[in-house]
Short mmCIF file of C-alpha atoms and ligand atoms in Angstrom, two decimals:
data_model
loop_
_atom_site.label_atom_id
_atom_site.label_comp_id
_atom_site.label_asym_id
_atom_site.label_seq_id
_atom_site.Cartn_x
_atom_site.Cartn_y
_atom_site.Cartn_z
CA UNK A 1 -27.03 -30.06 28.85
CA UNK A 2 -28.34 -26.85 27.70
CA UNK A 3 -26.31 -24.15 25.77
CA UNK A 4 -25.25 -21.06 27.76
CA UNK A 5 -26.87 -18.63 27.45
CA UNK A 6 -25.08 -15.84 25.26
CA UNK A 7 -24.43 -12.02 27.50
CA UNK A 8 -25.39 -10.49 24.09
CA UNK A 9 -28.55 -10.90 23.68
CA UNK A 10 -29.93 -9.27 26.42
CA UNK A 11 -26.52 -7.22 27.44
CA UNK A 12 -25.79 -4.09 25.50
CA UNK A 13 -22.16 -5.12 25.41
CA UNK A 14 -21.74 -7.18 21.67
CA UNK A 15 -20.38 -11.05 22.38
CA UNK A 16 -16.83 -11.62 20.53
CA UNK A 17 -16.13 -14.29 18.59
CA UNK A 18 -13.02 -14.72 16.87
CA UNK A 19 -13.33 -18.08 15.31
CA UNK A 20 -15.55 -18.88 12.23
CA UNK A 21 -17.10 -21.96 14.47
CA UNK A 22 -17.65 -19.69 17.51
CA UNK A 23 -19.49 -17.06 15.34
CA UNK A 24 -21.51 -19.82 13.85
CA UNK A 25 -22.24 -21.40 17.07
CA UNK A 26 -23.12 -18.34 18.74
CA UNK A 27 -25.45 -17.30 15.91
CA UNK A 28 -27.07 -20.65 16.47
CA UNK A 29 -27.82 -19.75 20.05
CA UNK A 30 -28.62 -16.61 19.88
CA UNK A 31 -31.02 -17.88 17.00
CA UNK A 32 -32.28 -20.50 19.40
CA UNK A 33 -32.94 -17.69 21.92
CA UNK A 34 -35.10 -15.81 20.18
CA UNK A 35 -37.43 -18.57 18.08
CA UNK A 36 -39.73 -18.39 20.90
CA UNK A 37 -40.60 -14.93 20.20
CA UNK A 38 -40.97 -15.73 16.67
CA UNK A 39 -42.81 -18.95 17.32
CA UNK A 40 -46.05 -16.47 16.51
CA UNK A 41 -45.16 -15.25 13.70
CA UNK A 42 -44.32 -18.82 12.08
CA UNK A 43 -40.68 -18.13 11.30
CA UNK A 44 -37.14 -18.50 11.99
CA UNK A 45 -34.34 -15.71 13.29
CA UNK A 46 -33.05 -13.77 10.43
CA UNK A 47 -29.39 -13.00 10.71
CA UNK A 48 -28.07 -9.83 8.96
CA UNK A 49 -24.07 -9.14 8.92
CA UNK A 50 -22.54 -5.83 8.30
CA UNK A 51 -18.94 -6.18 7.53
CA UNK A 52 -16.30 -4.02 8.79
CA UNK A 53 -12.76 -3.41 9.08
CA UNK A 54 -13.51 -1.31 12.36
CA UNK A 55 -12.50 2.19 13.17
CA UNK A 56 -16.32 2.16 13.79
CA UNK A 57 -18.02 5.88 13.53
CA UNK A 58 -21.74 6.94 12.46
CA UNK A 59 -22.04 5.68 9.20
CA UNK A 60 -21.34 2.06 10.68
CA UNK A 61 -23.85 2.44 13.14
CA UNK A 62 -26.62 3.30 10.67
CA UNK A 63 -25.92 0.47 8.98
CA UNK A 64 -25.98 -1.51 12.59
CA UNK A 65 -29.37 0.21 13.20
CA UNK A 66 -30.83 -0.38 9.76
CA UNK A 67 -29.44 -4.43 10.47
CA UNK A 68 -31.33 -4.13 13.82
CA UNK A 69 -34.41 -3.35 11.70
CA UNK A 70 -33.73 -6.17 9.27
CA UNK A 71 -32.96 -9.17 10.92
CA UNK A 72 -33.08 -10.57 14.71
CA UNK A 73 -29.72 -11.88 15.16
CA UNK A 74 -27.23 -8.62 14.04
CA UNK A 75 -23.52 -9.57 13.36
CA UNK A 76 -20.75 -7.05 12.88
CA UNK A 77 -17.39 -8.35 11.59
CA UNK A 78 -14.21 -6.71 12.17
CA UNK A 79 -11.46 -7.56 10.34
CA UNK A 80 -8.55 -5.54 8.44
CA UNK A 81 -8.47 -7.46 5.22
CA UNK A 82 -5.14 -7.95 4.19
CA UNK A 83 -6.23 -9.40 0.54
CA UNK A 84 -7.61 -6.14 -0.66
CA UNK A 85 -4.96 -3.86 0.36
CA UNK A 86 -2.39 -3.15 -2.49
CA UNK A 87 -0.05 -0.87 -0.49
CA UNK A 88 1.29 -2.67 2.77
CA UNK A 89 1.79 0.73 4.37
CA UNK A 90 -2.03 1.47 3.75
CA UNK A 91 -2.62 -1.86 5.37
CA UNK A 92 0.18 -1.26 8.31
CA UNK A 93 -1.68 2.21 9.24
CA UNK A 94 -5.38 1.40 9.02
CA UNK A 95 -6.30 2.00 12.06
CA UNK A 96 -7.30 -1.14 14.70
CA UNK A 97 -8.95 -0.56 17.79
CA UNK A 98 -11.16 -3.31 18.39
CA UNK A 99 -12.13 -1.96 22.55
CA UNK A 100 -12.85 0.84 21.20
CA UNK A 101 -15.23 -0.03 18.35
CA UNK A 102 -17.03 -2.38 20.75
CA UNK A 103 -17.67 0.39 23.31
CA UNK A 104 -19.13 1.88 19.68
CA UNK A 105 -21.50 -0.63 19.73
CA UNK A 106 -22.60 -1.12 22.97
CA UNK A 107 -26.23 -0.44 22.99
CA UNK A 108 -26.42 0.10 19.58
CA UNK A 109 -28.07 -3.33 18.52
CA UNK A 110 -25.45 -5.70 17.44
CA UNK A 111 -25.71 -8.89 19.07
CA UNK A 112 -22.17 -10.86 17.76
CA UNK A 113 -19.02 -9.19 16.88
CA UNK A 114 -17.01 -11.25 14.57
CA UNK A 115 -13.28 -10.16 14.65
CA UNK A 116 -11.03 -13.06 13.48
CA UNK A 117 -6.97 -13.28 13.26
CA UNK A 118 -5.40 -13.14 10.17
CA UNK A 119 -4.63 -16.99 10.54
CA UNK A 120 -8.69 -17.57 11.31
CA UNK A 121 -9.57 -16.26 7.70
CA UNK A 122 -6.45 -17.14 5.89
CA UNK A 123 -4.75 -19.96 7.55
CA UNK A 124 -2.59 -21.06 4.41
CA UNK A 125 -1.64 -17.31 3.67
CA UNK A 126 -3.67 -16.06 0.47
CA UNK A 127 -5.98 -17.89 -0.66
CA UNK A 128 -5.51 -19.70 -3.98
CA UNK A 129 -8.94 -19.00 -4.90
CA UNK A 130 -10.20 -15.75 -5.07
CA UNK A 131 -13.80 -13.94 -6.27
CA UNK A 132 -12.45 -11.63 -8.93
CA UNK A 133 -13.93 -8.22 -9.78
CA UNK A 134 -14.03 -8.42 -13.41
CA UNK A 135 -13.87 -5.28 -15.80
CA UNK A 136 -15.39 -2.84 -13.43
CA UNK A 137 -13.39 -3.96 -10.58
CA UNK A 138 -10.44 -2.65 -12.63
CA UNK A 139 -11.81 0.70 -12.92
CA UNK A 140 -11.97 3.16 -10.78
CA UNK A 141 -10.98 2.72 -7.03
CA UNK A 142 -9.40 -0.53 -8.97
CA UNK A 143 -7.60 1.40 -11.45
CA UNK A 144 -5.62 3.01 -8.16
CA UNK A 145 -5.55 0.29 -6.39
CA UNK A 146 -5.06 -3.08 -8.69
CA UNK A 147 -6.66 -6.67 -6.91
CA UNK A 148 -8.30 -4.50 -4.38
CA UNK A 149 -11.61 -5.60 -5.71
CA UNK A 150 -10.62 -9.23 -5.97
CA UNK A 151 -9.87 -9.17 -2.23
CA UNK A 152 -12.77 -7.14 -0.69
CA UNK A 153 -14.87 -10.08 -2.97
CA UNK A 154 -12.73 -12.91 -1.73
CA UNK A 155 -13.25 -11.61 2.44
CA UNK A 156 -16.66 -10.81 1.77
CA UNK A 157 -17.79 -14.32 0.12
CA UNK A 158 -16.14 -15.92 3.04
CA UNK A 159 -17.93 -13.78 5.69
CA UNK A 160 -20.92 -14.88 3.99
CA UNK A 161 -19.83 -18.22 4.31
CA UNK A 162 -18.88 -17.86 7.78
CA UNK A 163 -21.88 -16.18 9.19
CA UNK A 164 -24.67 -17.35 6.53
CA UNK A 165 -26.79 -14.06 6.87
CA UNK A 166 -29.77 -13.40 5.20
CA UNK A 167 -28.81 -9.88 4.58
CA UNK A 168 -25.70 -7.95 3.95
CA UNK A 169 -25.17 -4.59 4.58
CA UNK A 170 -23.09 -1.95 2.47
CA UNK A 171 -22.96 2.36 2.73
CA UNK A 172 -23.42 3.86 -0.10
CA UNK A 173 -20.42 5.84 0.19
CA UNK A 174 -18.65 3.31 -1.09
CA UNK A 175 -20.67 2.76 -4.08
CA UNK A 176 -18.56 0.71 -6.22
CA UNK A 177 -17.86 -2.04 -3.52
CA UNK A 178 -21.83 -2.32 -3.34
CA UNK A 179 -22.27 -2.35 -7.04
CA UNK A 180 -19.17 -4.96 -6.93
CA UNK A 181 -20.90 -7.36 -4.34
CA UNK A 182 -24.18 -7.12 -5.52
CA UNK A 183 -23.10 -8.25 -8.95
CA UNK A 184 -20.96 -11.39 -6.78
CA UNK A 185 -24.16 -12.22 -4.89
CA UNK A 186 -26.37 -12.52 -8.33
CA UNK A 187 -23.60 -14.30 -10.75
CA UNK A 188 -22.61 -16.59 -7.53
CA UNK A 189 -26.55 -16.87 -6.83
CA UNK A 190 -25.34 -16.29 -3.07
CA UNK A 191 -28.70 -16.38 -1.14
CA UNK A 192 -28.33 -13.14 0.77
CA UNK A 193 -29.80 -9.85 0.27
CA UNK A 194 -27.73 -6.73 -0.46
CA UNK A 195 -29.34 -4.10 1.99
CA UNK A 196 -27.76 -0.65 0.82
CA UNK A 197 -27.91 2.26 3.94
CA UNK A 198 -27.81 6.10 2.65
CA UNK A 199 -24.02 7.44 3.28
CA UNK A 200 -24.12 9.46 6.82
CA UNK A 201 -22.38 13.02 6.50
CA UNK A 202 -20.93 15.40 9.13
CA UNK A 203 -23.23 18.78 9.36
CA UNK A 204 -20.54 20.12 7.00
CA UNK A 205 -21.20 17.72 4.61
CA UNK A 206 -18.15 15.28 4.60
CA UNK A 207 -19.17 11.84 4.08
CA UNK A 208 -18.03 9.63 7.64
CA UNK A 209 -15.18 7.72 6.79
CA UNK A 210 -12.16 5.73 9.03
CA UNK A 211 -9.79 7.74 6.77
CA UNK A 212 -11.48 11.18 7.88
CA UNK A 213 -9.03 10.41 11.42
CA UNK A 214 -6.19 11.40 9.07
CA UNK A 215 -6.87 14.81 8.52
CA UNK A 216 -5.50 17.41 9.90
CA UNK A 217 -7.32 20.49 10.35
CA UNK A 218 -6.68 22.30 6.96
CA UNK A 219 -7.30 19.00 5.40
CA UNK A 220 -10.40 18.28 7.02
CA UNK A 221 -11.31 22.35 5.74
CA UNK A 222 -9.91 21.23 2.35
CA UNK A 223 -12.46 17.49 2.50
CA UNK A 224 -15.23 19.20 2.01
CA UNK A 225 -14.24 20.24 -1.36
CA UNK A 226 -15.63 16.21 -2.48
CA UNK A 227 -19.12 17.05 -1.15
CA UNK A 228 -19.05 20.94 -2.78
CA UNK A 229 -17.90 19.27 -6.06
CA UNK A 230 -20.79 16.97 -6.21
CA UNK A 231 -23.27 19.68 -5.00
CA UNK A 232 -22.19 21.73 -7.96
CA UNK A 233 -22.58 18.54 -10.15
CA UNK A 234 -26.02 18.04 -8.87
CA UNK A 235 -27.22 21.42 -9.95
CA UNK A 236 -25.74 21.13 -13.22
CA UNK A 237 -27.77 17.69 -14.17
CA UNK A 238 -30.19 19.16 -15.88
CA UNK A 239 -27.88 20.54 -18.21
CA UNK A 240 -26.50 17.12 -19.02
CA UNK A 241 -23.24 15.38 -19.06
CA UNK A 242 -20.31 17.78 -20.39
CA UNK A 243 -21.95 20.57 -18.03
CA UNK A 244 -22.11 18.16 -15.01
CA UNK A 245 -18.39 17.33 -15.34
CA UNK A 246 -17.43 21.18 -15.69
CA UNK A 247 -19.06 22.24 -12.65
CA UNK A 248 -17.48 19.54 -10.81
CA UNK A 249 -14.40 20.02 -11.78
CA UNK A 250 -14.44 24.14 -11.49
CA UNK A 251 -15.75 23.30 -7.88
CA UNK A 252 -12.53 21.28 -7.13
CA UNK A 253 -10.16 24.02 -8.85
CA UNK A 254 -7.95 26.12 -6.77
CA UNK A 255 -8.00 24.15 -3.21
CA UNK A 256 -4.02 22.98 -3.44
CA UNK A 257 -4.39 20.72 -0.69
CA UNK A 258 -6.79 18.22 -3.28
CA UNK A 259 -5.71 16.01 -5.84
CA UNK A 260 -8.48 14.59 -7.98
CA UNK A 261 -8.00 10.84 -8.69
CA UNK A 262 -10.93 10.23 -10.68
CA UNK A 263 -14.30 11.71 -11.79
CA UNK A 264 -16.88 10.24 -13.49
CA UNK A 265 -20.37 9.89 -13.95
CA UNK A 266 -21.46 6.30 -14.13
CA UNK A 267 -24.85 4.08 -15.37
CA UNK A 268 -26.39 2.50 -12.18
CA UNK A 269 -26.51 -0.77 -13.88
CA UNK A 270 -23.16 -1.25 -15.14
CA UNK A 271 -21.16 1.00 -13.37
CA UNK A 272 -19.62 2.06 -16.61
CA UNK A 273 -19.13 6.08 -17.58
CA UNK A 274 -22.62 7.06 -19.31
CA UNK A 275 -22.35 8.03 -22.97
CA UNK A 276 -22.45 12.22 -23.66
CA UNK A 277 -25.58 11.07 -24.50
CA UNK A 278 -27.52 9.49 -21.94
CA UNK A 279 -30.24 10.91 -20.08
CA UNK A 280 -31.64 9.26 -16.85
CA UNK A 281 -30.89 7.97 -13.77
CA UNK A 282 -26.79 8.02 -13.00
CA UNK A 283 -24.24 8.58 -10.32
CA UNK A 284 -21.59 10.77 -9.93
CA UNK A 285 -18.42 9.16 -8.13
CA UNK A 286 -15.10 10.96 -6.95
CA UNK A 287 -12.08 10.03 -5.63
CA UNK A 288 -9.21 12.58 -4.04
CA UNK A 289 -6.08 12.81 -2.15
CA UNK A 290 -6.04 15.22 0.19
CA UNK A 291 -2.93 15.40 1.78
CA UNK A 292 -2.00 11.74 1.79
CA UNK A 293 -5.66 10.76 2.86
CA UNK A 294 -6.93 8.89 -0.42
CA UNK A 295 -10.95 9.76 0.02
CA UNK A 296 -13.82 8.92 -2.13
CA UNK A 297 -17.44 10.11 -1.98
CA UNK A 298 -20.25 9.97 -4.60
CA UNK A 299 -24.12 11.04 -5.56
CA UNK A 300 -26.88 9.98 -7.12
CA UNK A 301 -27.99 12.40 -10.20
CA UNK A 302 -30.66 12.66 -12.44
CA UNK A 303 -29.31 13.82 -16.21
CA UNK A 304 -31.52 15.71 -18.21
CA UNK A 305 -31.66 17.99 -20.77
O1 PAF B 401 -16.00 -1.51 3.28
C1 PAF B 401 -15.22 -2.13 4.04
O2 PAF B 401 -14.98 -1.76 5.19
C2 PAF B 401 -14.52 -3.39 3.51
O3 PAF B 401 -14.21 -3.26 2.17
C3 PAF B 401 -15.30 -4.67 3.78
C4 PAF B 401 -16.61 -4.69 3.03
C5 PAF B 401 -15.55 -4.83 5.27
C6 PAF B 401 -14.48 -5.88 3.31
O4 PAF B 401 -13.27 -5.97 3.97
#
């Protein structure tokens, strides 16, 4: 008896799975399917996965498009990650719309949705063993948020596991979570590659986030404050690190509705705060609360003197 064949590969509407042995088996077929196509070109369907938690908007789908580009088989999982939220009312308000995120996708190149249960990913509650973040996972978005780290590691190891793609793919908006889970991929000598996809901004400049739904709109006037602060950081580089952290932070005085969580300007290979110093290649990463939306946003600097 042959397999069925799969709507999603040649239907614009995604196939669901919701089990980790209906993704795989899916993948297989739709892996199947398409060998003969590759037959040619003497090699075997590449799988890439980009990871969600849903709330899909633009930023998602360039990462969807950039998979499309990547791999033959595309797989999006969708799943709210309990593990790496540290505030259950966080976790009890992130949004879930899982219709709507795969009317998102339709036509947009992913083959395989992968939205488990809870119970599907975690079947004996938490797990006992967890991926854990180590010293940089502590900082930062960890410092706020303590074990987050350990559990976007933790869901993400497993989704590798689950799916067995030979890519991954990350925004850079969250830049920490990519630095994070590249580092996991090389110490755990996971054999994926970490595909990283520029962060997509409104014409405004606000980076695309699932939080941005939250703002009201003074809030969403007040957002834009991240993406002004790290302008003015930008065009202070050359005048190295002390100036770079003035004009960011004289960019974010005097808008009430902000509350700077962090601001710092980080090495690109160890994620750690540069020394006053350094000259090169760094980023500069921000967190804020505006109103009670916790956003974060970042750039990529050049510090000179
Ligand atoms: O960036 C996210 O949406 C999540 O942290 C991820 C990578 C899907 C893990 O839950």
């Amino acid at each position: 008896m042959t397999d069925p064949v799969p709507d999603a590969l040649d239907s614009p509407v995604p196939l669901v799975a919701t089990t980790v042995t209906d993704v795989r088996r899916e993948i297989e077929i739709a892996a199947r399917l398409r060998r003969d196509g590759l037959a040619a070109e003497g090699r075997r369907a590449r799988v890439a996965l980009v990871p969600t938690m849903g709330a899909l908007h633009d930023g998602h789908l360039a990462l969807v498009e950039r998979a499309a580009e990547l791999a033959d088989v595309v797989v999006v999982s969708i799943f709210v990650n309990p593990l790496q939220f540290n505030d259950p009312a966080d976790l009890e308000r992130y949004p879930r719309d899982l219709e709507g995120d795969l009317r998102i996708l339709t036509g947009r190149g992913a083959d395989i949705v992968f939205a488990p249960e809870v119970d599907e990913l975690y079947p004996r509650g938490e797990t006992s063993t967890r991926v854990t973040a180590g010293r940089v996972g502590s900082l930062f978005e960890g410092r706020s948020r303590p074990g987050h780290f350990d559990g976007v590691l933790t869901v993400v190891a497993k989704l590798i596991n689950s799916v067995g793609p030979d890519s991954i793919l990350f925004g850079e908006k969250d830049a920490q979570q990519v630095f994070l889970v590249s580092r996991m991929v090389e110490d755990l000598n996971m054999p994926v590659a970490v595909e990283v996809v520029d962060t997509v901004r409104d014409p405004d400049g606000l980076a695309l986030s699932s939080r941005n739904r939250f703002l009201d709109a003074k809030e969403r006037r007040a957002a834009l404050t991240l993406s002004h602060l790290l302008e003015a950081a930008e065009s202070a580089s050359d005048r190295g690190i002390d100036a770079v952290l003035a004009a960011a932070q004289s960019a974010a005085m005097g808008e009430p509705l902000v509350a700077v969580d962090y601001l710092a300007v980080v090495h690109p290979d160890t994620f750690l705060p540069v020394d006053d110093d350094y000259t090169g290649k760094a980023r500069v990463i921000v967190a804020a609360r505006v109103g009670d939306t916790r956003l974060i946003d970042n750039a990529a600097i050049y510090l000179g003197r």
